[in-house]
mmCIF file of C-alpha atoms in Angstrom:
data_model
loop_
_atom_site.group_PDB
_atom_site.id
_atom_site.type_symbol
_atom_site.label_atom_id
_atom_site.label_comp_id
_atom_site.label_asym_id
_atom_site.label_seq_id
_atom_site.Cartn_x
_atom_site.Cartn_y
_atom_site.Cartn_z
ATOM 1 C CA MET F 1 102.101 108.944 83.307
ATOM 2 C CA CYS F 2 105.227 109.511 85.383
ATOM 3 C CA VAL F 3 105.978 113.099 86.361
ATOM 4 C CA THR F 4 109.531 113.831 87.365
ATOM 5 C CA HIS F 5 111.335 116.960 88.509
ATOM 6 C CA THR F 6 115.092 117.095 89.106
ATOM 7 C CA TYR F 7 116.900 119.910 90.869
ATOM 8 C CA SER F 8 120.586 120.039 91.817
ATOM 9 C CA PHE F 9 121.770 122.109 94.767
ATOM 10 C CA GLY F 10 125.556 121.985 94.968
ATOM 11 C CA MET F 11 126.287 118.283 95.047
ATOM 12 C CA THR F 12 122.832 117.176 96.217
ATOM 13 C CA THR F 13 120.250 116.206 93.587
ATOM 14 C CA HIS F 14 116.546 116.528 94.387
ATOM 15 C CA LEU F 15 114.386 114.128 92.347
ATOM 16 C CA GLU F 16 110.557 113.943 92.419
ATOM 17 C CA THR F 17 109.222 110.901 90.598
ATOM 18 C CA LYS F 18 106.701 108.102 90.774
ATOM 19 C CA PHE F 19 107.036 104.334 90.649
ATOM 20 C CA GLU F 20 104.271 102.275 89.083
ATOM 21 C CA ILE F 21 103.052 99.462 91.347
ATOM 22 C CA LYS F 22 103.166 96.317 89.168
ATOM 23 C CA SER F 23 102.156 93.862 91.907
ATOM 24 C CA TRP F 24 101.407 93.932 95.641
ATOM 25 C CA ASP F 25 101.276 90.596 97.467
ATOM 26 C CA GLU F 26 100.399 91.103 101.155
ATOM 27 C CA LYS F 27 99.678 88.270 103.557
ATOM 28 C CA PRO F 28 98.958 88.233 107.290
ATOM 29 C CA TYR F 29 101.294 86.153 109.454
ATOM 30 C CA ARG F 30 99.646 86.942 112.818
ATOM 31 C CA GLU F 31 96.026 87.965 113.399
ATOM 32 C CA LEU F 32 94.761 88.863 116.862
ATOM 33 C CA PRO F 33 91.176 88.448 118.126
ATOM 34 C CA ASP F 34 90.668 92.197 118.593
ATOM 35 C CA GLY F 35 91.307 92.953 114.879
ATOM 36 C CA ARG F 36 94.988 93.846 115.065
ATOM 37 C CA LYS F 37 97.258 91.991 112.645
ATOM 38 C CA PHE F 38 100.814 91.671 111.342
ATOM 39 C CA THR F 39 101.403 91.329 107.586
ATOM 40 C CA GLU F 40 104.262 90.913 105.136
ATOM 41 C CA ALA F 41 104.110 92.481 101.672
ATOM 42 C CA ARG F 42 106.231 91.871 98.582
ATOM 43 C CA VAL F 43 105.891 94.628 95.990
ATOM 44 C CA ALA F 44 107.224 95.028 92.419
ATOM 45 C CA LEU F 45 107.602 98.525 90.997
ATOM 46 C CA ALA F 46 108.681 100.128 87.713
ATOM 47 C CA ALA F 47 110.090 103.625 87.176
ATOM 48 C CA ALA F 48 110.630 105.514 83.942
ATOM 49 C CA GLY F 49 111.130 109.166 83.215
ATOM 50 C CA PRO F 50 113.624 111.932 83.425
ATOM 51 C CA GLY F 51 116.007 111.252 86.271
ATOM 52 C CA ILE F 52 115.258 107.588 86.918
ATOM 53 C CA GLU F 53 114.674 104.390 84.949
ATOM 54 C CA GLY F 54 114.472 100.814 86.095
ATOM 55 C CA GLU F 55 112.726 98.467 88.429
ATOM 56 C CA ALA F 56 112.436 98.103 92.175
ATOM 57 C CA THR F 57 111.190 95.503 94.622
ATOM 58 C CA PHE F 58 110.425 96.036 98.258
ATOM 59 C CA GLU F 59 109.446 93.987 101.225
ATOM 60 C CA ALA F 60 107.494 95.428 104.109
ATOM 61 C CA LEU F 61 106.533 94.189 107.566
ATOM 62 C CA MET F 62 103.389 95.906 108.768
ATOM 63 C CA TYR F 63 101.429 96.171 111.995
ATOM 64 C CA TYR F 64 97.771 97.133 111.644
ATOM 65 C CA ALA F 65 95.803 98.499 114.595
ATOM 66 C CA ALA F 66 92.152 97.435 114.933
ATOM 67 C CA ASP F 67 91.085 100.773 113.325
ATOM 68 C CA GLY F 68 93.049 99.994 110.102
ATOM 69 C CA THR F 69 95.913 102.414 110.687
ATOM 70 C CA SER F 70 99.385 100.906 110.454
ATOM 71 C CA THR F 71 103.095 101.212 111.031
ATOM 72 C CA TYR F 72 105.630 99.528 108.786
ATOM 73 C CA VAL F 73 109.301 98.914 108.011
ATOM 74 C CA THR F 74 110.647 98.378 104.487
ATOM 75 C CA LEU F 75 113.671 97.383 102.420
ATOM 76 C CA MET F 76 113.598 98.467 98.783
ATOM 77 C CA HIS F 77 116.102 97.325 96.110
ATOM 78 C CA VAL F 78 116.308 99.641 93.067
ATOM 79 C CA VAL F 79 118.080 98.521 89.870
ATOM 80 C CA GLY F 80 118.551 100.766 86.855
ATOM 81 C CA ARG F 81 119.653 104.283 86.028
ATOM 82 C CA LEU F 82 119.686 107.260 88.327
ATOM 83 C CA GLY F 83 120.532 110.418 86.394
ATOM 84 C CA ASP F 84 123.273 109.352 83.982
ATOM 85 C CA ARG F 85 124.596 106.553 86.221
ATOM 86 C CA GLU F 86 123.679 102.891 86.178
ATOM 87 C CA GLY F 87 123.705 100.437 89.055
ATOM 88 C CA SER F 88 121.594 99.505 92.058
ATOM 89 C CA PHE F 89 120.996 100.567 95.648
ATOM 90 C CA VAL F 90 118.927 99.706 98.704
ATOM 91 C CA LEU F 91 116.608 101.988 100.695
ATOM 92 C CA SER F 92 115.749 101.147 104.338
ATOM 93 C CA GLY F 93 112.687 102.847 105.738
ATOM 94 C CA THR F 94 109.799 103.214 108.151
ATOM 95 C CA GLY F 95 106.342 104.590 107.692
ATOM 96 C CA THR F 96 102.777 105.005 108.851
ATOM 97 C CA TYR F 97 99.309 104.842 107.364
ATOM 98 C CA ASP F 98 96.684 107.015 109.064
ATOM 99 C CA GLY F 99 93.684 105.556 107.239
ATOM 100 C CA THR F 100 93.929 108.091 104.402
ATOM 101 C CA GLN F 101 97.606 108.732 103.683
ATOM 102 C CA ALA F 102 100.711 106.558 103.729
ATOM 103 C CA ARG F 103 103.966 108.360 104.592
ATOM 104 C CA GLY F 104 107.319 106.612 104.464
ATOM 105 C CA GLU F 105 110.834 107.903 105.018
ATOM 106 C CA SER F 106 113.905 105.977 103.846
ATOM 107 C CA THR F 107 117.678 106.232 103.840
ATOM 108 C CA VAL F 108 120.083 104.774 101.316
ATOM 109 C CA VAL F 109 121.819 101.848 103.046
ATOM 110 C CA PRO F 110 125.529 102.793 103.287
ATOM 111 C CA GLY F 111 127.628 100.680 100.898
ATOM 112 C CA SER F 112 124.593 99.330 98.997
ATOM 113 C CA GLY F 113 125.283 101.271 95.786
ATOM 114 C CA THR F 114 126.724 99.194 92.945
ATOM 115 C CA GLY F 115 128.219 99.992 89.530
ATOM 116 C CA GLU F 116 128.189 103.685 88.832
ATOM 117 C CA LEU F 117 125.985 104.210 91.914
ATOM 118 C CA ALA F 118 128.748 103.112 94.280
ATOM 119 C CA GLY F 119 129.069 105.709 97.020
ATOM 120 C CA LEU F 120 125.402 106.773 96.757
ATOM 121 C CA ARG F 121 123.951 108.331 99.886
ATOM 122 C CA GLY F 122 120.692 110.068 100.475
ATOM 123 C CA THR F 123 117.159 110.031 101.758
ATOM 124 C CA ALA F 124 113.721 109.415 100.262
ATOM 125 C CA VAL F 125 110.160 110.318 101.185
ATOM 126 C CA SER F 126 106.978 108.825 99.812
ATOM 127 C CA VAL F 127 103.544 110.309 100.599
ATOM 128 C CA SER F 128 100.517 108.760 98.897
ATOM 129 C CA THR F 129 96.793 108.172 99.077
ATOM 130 C CA HIS F 130 94.532 105.668 97.308
ATOM 131 C CA ALA F 131 94.027 108.323 94.594
ATOM 132 C CA ASP F 132 97.700 107.930 93.568
ATOM 133 C CA TYR F 133 97.234 104.227 92.751
ATOM 134 C CA PRO F 134 98.727 102.547 90.733
ATOM 135 C CA PHE F 135 101.604 104.950 91.406
ATOM 136 C CA MET F 136 103.768 105.522 94.437
ATOM 137 C CA PRO F 137 105.229 109.061 94.536
ATOM 138 C CA LEU F 138 108.860 109.250 95.680
ATOM 139 C CA THR F 139 111.106 112.210 96.427
ATOM 140 C CA LEU F 140 114.816 111.360 96.550
ATOM 141 C CA ASP F 141 117.601 113.667 97.704
ATOM 142 C CA TYR F 142 120.989 112.126 96.935
ATOM 143 C CA GLU F 143 124.688 112.528 96.367
ATOM 144 C CA ILE F 144 127.160 110.168 94.680
ATOM 145 C CA GLY F 145 130.781 110.115 95.596
#
């Protein structure tokens, strides 16, 4: 079940939602003898609920330390409806995994909004644990115009 909360403060909209992880394909491209590794992940997501509908894909490059913690960079392409507007946009982000919790912070790539989402700007935060699976919580603060 997707739980969504939307709040508007002036021209900024605050949206708390979840994306369902439909697939996660992660492969190492460099593995070091001491247990460190570099991986690439391709992920398909689906969102539905008040405030957001549609699909998203993201690619991540990740570095894992020997203890299993990681640092990563992502690009996420979202296509669908945000509020009452339809289009697409891209989020660019960075994050960490401390062995228990993944925390990522992203920014809408300037000029990436299409259709009725042209001019979109904002930030997103995702904080999740294995207990959230198969969902990825996402908080988005955005403005259009």
